[in-house]
mmCIF file of C-alpha atoms in Angstrom:
data_model
loop_
_atom_site.group_PDB
_atom_site.id
_atom_site.type_symbol
_atom_site.label_atom_id
_atom_site.label_comp_id
_atom_site.label_asym_id
_atom_site.label_seq_id
_atom_site.Cartn_x
_atom_site.Cartn_y
_atom_site.Cartn_z
ATOM 1 C CA MET A 1 36.149 14.258 54.678
ATOM 2 C CA THR A 2 33.865 12.151 56.802
ATOM 3 C CA ASP A 3 34.351 8.586 57.546
ATOM 4 C CA TRP A 4 31.543 6.296 57.876
ATOM 5 C CA ILE A 5 30.764 2.790 58.886
ATOM 6 C CA TYR A 6 28.699 0.886 56.318
ATOM 7 C CA ILE A 7 27.158 -2.342 57.878
ATOM 8 C CA LEU A 8 26.864 -5.449 55.797
ATOM 9 C CA ASN A 9 25.202 -8.597 56.844
ATOM 10 C CA PRO A 10 26.462 -11.320 54.451
ATOM 11 C CA ASN A 11 23.345 -13.405 55.361
ATOM 12 C CA LYS A 12 20.988 -10.670 54.251
ATOM 13 C CA ASP A 13 22.590 -8.297 51.943
ATOM 14 C CA THR A 14 23.778 -8.769 48.529
ATOM 15 C CA LEU A 15 25.899 -7.142 45.875
ATOM 16 C CA ASP A 16 24.377 -7.628 42.618
ATOM 17 C CA GLY A 17 23.261 -11.061 43.822
ATOM 18 C CA GLU A 18 26.672 -12.136 45.366
ATOM 19 C CA PRO A 19 26.962 -12.448 49.174
ATOM 20 C CA SER A 20 28.204 -9.129 50.809
ATOM 21 C CA ASP A 21 31.042 -10.836 52.487
ATOM 22 C CA LYS A 22 34.728 -9.847 52.838
ATOM 23 C CA GLU A 23 35.869 -12.344 50.039
ATOM 24 C CA THR A 24 33.369 -10.728 47.551
ATOM 25 C CA MET A 25 34.503 -7.323 48.448
ATOM 26 C CA TYR A 26 38.192 -8.396 48.126
ATOM 27 C CA ARG A 27 37.586 -9.579 44.632
ATOM 28 C CA LEU A 28 35.517 -6.626 43.655
ATOM 29 C CA ALA A 29 38.328 -4.287 44.799
ATOM 30 C CA GLU A 30 40.567 -5.994 42.305
ATOM 31 C CA GLU A 31 38.185 -6.812 39.370
ATOM 32 C CA GLU A 32 35.204 -4.136 39.631
ATOM 33 C CA PRO A 33 35.801 -1.715 42.388
ATOM 34 C CA GLU A 34 32.915 0.752 41.231
ATOM 35 C CA LEU A 35 29.803 0.217 43.474
ATOM 36 C CA GLU A 36 26.334 1.587 43.749
ATOM 37 C CA LEU A 37 25.118 1.166 47.381
ATOM 38 C CA TRP A 38 21.941 1.687 48.980
ATOM 39 C CA LEU A 39 20.918 3.871 51.876
ATOM 40 C CA SER A 40 17.840 3.908 53.952
ATOM 41 C CA ARG A 41 18.221 7.830 54.462
ATOM 42 C CA ARG A 42 20.153 10.493 52.376
ATOM 43 C CA ASN A 43 23.007 10.992 55.177
ATOM 44 C CA ARG A 44 25.252 13.997 54.469
ATOM 45 C CA MET A 45 27.931 11.976 52.641
ATOM 46 C CA LYS A 46 30.021 13.969 50.100
ATOM 47 C CA ARG A 47 32.516 13.038 47.306
ATOM 48 C CA GLY A 48 35.595 12.127 48.884
ATOM 49 C CA ASP A 49 34.223 10.578 51.994
ATOM 50 C CA ARG A 50 35.194 7.171 53.085
ATOM 51 C CA LEU A 51 33.034 4.067 53.634
ATOM 52 C CA TRP A 52 34.542 1.491 55.967
ATOM 53 C CA PHE A 53 32.617 -1.841 55.471
ATOM 54 C CA PHE A 54 31.678 -3.707 58.714
ATOM 55 C CA PHE A 55 30.887 -7.444 58.186
ATOM 56 C CA THR A 56 28.488 -8.642 60.699
ATOM 57 C CA ASP A 57 29.323 -12.374 60.107
ATOM 58 C CA PRO A 58 31.179 -14.612 60.507
ATOM 59 C CA GLU A 59 33.412 -12.177 62.631
ATOM 60 C CA SER A 60 32.219 -8.635 63.246
ATOM 61 C CA ALA A 61 34.860 -6.520 61.691
ATOM 62 C CA VAL A 62 35.789 -3.883 59.188
ATOM 63 C CA ALA A 63 37.646 -5.591 56.370
ATOM 64 C CA ALA A 64 37.175 -3.295 53.124
ATOM 65 C CA VAL A 65 37.061 0.373 52.505
ATOM 66 C CA ALA A 66 35.773 2.737 49.691
ATOM 67 C CA GLU A 67 35.726 6.306 48.582
ATOM 68 C CA VAL A 68 32.368 7.976 47.901
ATOM 69 C CA ASN A 69 32.500 9.220 44.384
ATOM 70 C CA GLY A 70 29.025 11.305 44.318
ATOM 71 C CA GLU A 71 26.286 12.662 46.507
ATOM 72 C CA PRO A 72 23.551 10.235 47.715
ATOM 73 C CA ARG A 73 20.562 10.540 45.323
ATOM 74 C CA GLU A 74 16.929 9.413 45.519
ATOM 75 C CA ASN A 75 16.184 6.173 43.812
ATOM 76 C CA LEU A 76 12.901 6.622 41.974
ATOM 77 C CA GLU A 77 12.956 3.162 40.664
ATOM 78 C CA ASP A 78 12.694 1.117 43.690
ATOM 79 C CA PRO A 79 10.713 2.228 46.764
ATOM 80 C CA GLY A 80 12.353 -0.337 48.886
ATOM 81 C CA VAL A 81 15.750 1.329 48.286
ATOM 82 C CA PRO A 82 15.109 4.867 48.855
ATOM 83 C CA TYR A 83 18.597 6.213 48.146
ATOM 84 C CA LEU A 84 21.817 5.264 46.290
ATOM 85 C CA VAL A 85 25.331 6.468 46.599
ATOM 86 C CA GLY A 86 28.316 5.636 44.304
ATOM 87 C CA ALA A 87 31.641 4.500 45.822
ATOM 88 C CA ALA A 88 34.867 2.924 44.708
ATOM 89 C CA LEU A 89 36.572 0.315 46.569
ATOM 90 C CA LEU A 90 40.236 1.078 47.432
ATOM 91 C CA PRO A 91 42.134 -1.948 46.192
ATOM 92 C CA GLU A 92 45.391 -1.747 48.379
ATOM 93 C CA ALA A 93 43.591 -0.624 51.569
ATOM 94 C CA THR A 94 40.958 -3.261 51.068
ATOM 95 C CA LYS A 95 43.566 -5.918 50.750
ATOM 96 C CA ALA A 96 45.296 -4.762 53.890
ATOM 97 C CA LEU A 97 42.037 -4.721 55.811
ATOM 98 C CA TYR A 98 41.217 -8.149 54.345
ATOM 99 C CA ARG A 99 44.336 -9.543 55.834
ATOM 100 C CA ASP A 100 44.136 -7.700 59.231
ATOM 101 C CA PRO A 101 40.447 -6.781 59.768
ATOM 102 C CA VAL A 102 39.540 -4.093 62.614
ATOM 103 C CA GLY A 103 37.215 -5.807 65.092
ATOM 104 C CA ARG A 104 33.978 -4.455 66.790
ATOM 105 C CA ASP A 105 35.859 -3.916 70.146
ATOM 106 C CA GLU A 106 38.583 -1.956 68.519
ATOM 107 C CA LEU A 107 35.811 0.230 66.856
ATOM 108 C CA GLY A 108 34.012 0.952 69.986
ATOM 109 C CA LEU A 109 30.677 0.114 68.330
ATOM 110 C CA GLY A 110 27.751 0.096 70.492
ATOM 111 C CA GLN A 111 24.347 -0.305 68.762
ATOM 112 C CA VAL A 112 24.981 -1.036 65.045
ATOM 113 C CA ARG A 113 22.931 0.966 62.632
ATOM 114 C CA SER A 114 23.335 0.542 58.789
ATOM 115 C CA VAL A 115 25.323 3.729 58.362
ATOM 116 C CA GLN A 116 27.060 5.756 61.050
ATOM 117 C CA LYS A 117 29.921 8.041 61.482
ATOM 118 C CA VAL A 118 33.282 6.472 62.525
ATOM 119 C CA LYS A 119 34.213 7.384 66.278
ATOM 120 C CA PRO A 120 36.945 9.628 66.367
ATOM 121 C CA GLU A 121 39.125 7.271 68.733
ATOM 122 C CA ALA A 122 38.633 4.525 65.978
ATOM 123 C CA LEU A 123 39.854 6.382 62.970
ATOM 124 C CA PRO A 124 43.497 6.024 63.711
ATOM 125 C CA VAL A 125 43.279 2.373 64.044
ATOM 126 C CA LEU A 126 41.251 2.029 60.756
ATOM 127 C CA LEU A 127 43.711 4.281 58.853
ATOM 128 C CA ALA A 128 46.702 2.365 60.261
ATOM 129 C CA ARG A 129 45.345 -1.054 59.354
ATOM 130 C CA ALA A 130 44.290 0.157 55.881
ATOM 131 C CA GLY A 131 47.640 1.739 55.218
ATOM 132 C CA LEU A 132 46.271 5.165 54.749
#
């Protein structure tokens, strides 16, 4: 299993037309946890990997988590979204992170890219805050 940081900018990114903020993710974790997310490149994600959602605004922090439920695949319908990956939000872990997010400093994030692997030293903090 690989753990990934998935960067969301609520001022630019949307989830089916809704802002991609931690409030939307919290609600989706309860009501509609299945997601289809875009990727700029295929990555090496596999079923069972975790996606930790890092929100860039208003505070830079991880406040939601999902499990990948399929391999990334090419998106032939939209050239602006080259790859898609299915994932399901983990409701209880997302609630825990919503209440007590993991900040940028705790993650040791330097340059922020759209998707990157979680640093090994940050994983225990993420797992503890999420109750996993």
